[in-house]
Coordinates of C-alpha atoms in Angstrom, one line a residue:
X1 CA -92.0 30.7 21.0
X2 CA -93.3 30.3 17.7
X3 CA -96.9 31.1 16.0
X4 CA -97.5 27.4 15.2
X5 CA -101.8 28.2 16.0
X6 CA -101.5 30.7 12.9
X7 CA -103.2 28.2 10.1
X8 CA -101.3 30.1 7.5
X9 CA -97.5 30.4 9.6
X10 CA -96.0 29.1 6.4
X11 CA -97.6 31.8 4.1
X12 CA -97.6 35.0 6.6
X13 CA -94.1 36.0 7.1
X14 CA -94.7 39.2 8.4
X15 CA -96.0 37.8 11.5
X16 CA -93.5 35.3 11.9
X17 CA -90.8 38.1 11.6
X18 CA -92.4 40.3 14.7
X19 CA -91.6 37.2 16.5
X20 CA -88.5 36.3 15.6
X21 CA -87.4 39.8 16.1
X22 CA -88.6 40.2 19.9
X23 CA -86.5 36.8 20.8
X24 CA -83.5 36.7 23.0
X25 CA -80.7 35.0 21.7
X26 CA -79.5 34.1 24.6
X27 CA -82.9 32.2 25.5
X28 CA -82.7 30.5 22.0
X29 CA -78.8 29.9 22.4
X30 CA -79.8 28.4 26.3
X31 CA -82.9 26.1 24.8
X32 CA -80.6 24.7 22.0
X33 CA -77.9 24.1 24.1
X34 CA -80.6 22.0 26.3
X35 CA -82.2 20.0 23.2
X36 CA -78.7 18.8 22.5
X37 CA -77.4 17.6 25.9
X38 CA -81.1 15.9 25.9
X39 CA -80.4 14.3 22.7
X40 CA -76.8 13.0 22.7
X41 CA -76.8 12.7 26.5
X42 CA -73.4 14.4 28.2
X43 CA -71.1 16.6 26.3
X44 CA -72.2 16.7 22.5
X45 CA -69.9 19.3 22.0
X46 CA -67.2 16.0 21.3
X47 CA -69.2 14.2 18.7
X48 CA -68.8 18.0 16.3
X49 CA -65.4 18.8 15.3
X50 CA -64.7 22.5 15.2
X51 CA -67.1 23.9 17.0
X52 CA -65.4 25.9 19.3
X53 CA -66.2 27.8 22.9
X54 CA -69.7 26.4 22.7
X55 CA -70.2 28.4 26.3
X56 CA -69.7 31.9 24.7
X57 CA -67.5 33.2 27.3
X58 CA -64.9 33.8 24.6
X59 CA -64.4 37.4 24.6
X60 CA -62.3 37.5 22.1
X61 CA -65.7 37.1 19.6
X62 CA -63.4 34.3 17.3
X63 CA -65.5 30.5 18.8
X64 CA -61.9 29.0 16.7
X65 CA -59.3 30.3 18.8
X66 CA -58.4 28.7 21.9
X67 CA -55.8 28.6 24.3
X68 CA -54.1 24.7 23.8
X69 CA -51.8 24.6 26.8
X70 CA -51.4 21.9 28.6
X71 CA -53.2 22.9 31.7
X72 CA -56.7 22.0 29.8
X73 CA -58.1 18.6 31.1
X74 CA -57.5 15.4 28.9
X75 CA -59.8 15.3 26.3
X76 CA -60.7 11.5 26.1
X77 CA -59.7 10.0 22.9
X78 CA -61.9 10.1 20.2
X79 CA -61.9 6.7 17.7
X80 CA -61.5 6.8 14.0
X81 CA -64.7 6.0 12.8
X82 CA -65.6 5.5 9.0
X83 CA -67.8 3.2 6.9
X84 CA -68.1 1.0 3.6
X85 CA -70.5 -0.6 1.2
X86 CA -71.1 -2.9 3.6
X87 CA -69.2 -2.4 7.1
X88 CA -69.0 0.5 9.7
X89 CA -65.6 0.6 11.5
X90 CA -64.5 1.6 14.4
X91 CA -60.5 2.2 15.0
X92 CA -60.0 2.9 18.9
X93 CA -56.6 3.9 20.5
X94 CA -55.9 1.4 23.5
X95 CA -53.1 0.2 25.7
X96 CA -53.1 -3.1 26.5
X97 CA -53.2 -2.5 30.1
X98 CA -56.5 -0.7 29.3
X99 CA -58.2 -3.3 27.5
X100 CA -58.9 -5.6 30.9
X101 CA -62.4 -4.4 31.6
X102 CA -63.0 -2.9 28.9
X103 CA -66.9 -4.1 27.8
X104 CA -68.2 -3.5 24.3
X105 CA -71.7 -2.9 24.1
X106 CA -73.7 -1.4 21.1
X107 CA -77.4 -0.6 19.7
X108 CA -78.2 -0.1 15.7
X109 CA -76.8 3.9 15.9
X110 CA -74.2 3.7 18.7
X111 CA -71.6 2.0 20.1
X112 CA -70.9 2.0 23.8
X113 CA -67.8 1.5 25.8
X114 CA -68.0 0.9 29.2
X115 CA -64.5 1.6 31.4
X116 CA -63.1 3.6 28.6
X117 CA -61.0 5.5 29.0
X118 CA -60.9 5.4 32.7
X119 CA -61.8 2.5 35.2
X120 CA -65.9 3.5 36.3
X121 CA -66.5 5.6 33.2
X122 CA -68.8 5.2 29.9
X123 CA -68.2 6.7 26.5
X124 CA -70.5 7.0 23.8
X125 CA -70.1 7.3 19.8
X126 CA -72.6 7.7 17.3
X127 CA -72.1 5.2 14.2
X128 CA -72.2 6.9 10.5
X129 CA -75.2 4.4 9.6
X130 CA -77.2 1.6 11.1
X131 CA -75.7 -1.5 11.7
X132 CA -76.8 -5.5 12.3
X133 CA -77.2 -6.5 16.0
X134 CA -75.5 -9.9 15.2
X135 CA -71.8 -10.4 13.7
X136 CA -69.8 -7.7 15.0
X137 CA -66.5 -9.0 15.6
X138 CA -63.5 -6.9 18.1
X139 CA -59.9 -7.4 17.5
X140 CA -57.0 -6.0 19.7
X141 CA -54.1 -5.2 17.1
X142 CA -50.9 -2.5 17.8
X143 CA -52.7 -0.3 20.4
X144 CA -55.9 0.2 18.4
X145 CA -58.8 -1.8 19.2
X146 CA -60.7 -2.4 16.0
X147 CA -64.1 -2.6 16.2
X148 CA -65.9 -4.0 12.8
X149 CA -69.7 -3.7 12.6
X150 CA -71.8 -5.1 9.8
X151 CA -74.0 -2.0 7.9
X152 CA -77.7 -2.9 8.3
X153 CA -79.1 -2.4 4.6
X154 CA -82.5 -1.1 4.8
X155 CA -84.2 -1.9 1.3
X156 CA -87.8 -1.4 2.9
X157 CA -89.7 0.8 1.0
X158 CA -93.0 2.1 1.8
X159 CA -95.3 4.1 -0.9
X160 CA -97.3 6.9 0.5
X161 CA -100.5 8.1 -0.9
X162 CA -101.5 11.4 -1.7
X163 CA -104.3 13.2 -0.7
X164 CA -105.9 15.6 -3.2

């Protein structure tokens, strides 16, 4: 797809233009829509606010417009999730009838809920920065399950030589 054998690709822009001007968009549009579902597994299209009719079968030409009847399925609910100096929390709406098999699970960049928000399903959220794998404490409170995660602090720096 692109010229990556052409030693000097960053330098000739001419030939990187013939390229990029005999592409289909709809092949690029089809291969990005591919990488993603790869990489956040399911529909990404949740974890992006405003994105619109990722699908491009709006023919109206406007991806912001939508119709928001009712007859659309149930979007599943999507946690507050924000962070501080030194926690990452997660606010997540729940009945308490909902939290009896709920299981809370969770690696350094995502949190995983398994039975949420239906009995047999799995839900995944990305967290805003890495977190510790020990001390993360859970808390039922008002119909909000709180989840508080400790922020991993990576101080490792590494000095890279240079090559002249």
């Amino acid at each position: 797809m692109f010229p990556w054998n052409n030693k000097q690709f960053p330098f000739d822009q001419s030939g990187f233009m013939k390229h990029l001007n005999k592409m289909n968009p709809k092949d690029v549009e089809s291969y990005i829509q591919n990488v993603m579902k790869n990489v956040f597994s399911g529909d990404f299209t949740q974890g992006f606010p405003f994105q619109g009719n990722m699908t491009g079968n709006d023919p109206s030409g406007f991806p912001f417009q939508g119709d928001f009847s009712k007859s659309e399925t149930q979007v599943k609910p999507q946690p507050e999730i924000f962070e501080t100096n030194d926690f990452v929390y997660v606010k997540l709406p729940l009945s308490s009838k909902d939290n009896k098999n709920l299981k809370l699970q969770h690696t350094n960049h995502q949190l995983i809920l398994i039975n949420y928000p239906k009995e047999n399903e799995q839900s995944k959220y990305m967290l805003p920065s890495p977190v510790k794998r020990k001390g993360t404490r859970a808390r039922f409170l008002d119909d909000y399950l709180e989840i508080q995660f400790i922020r991993l602090d990576e101080s490792n720096i590494s000095e890279i030589d240079i090559s002249y």
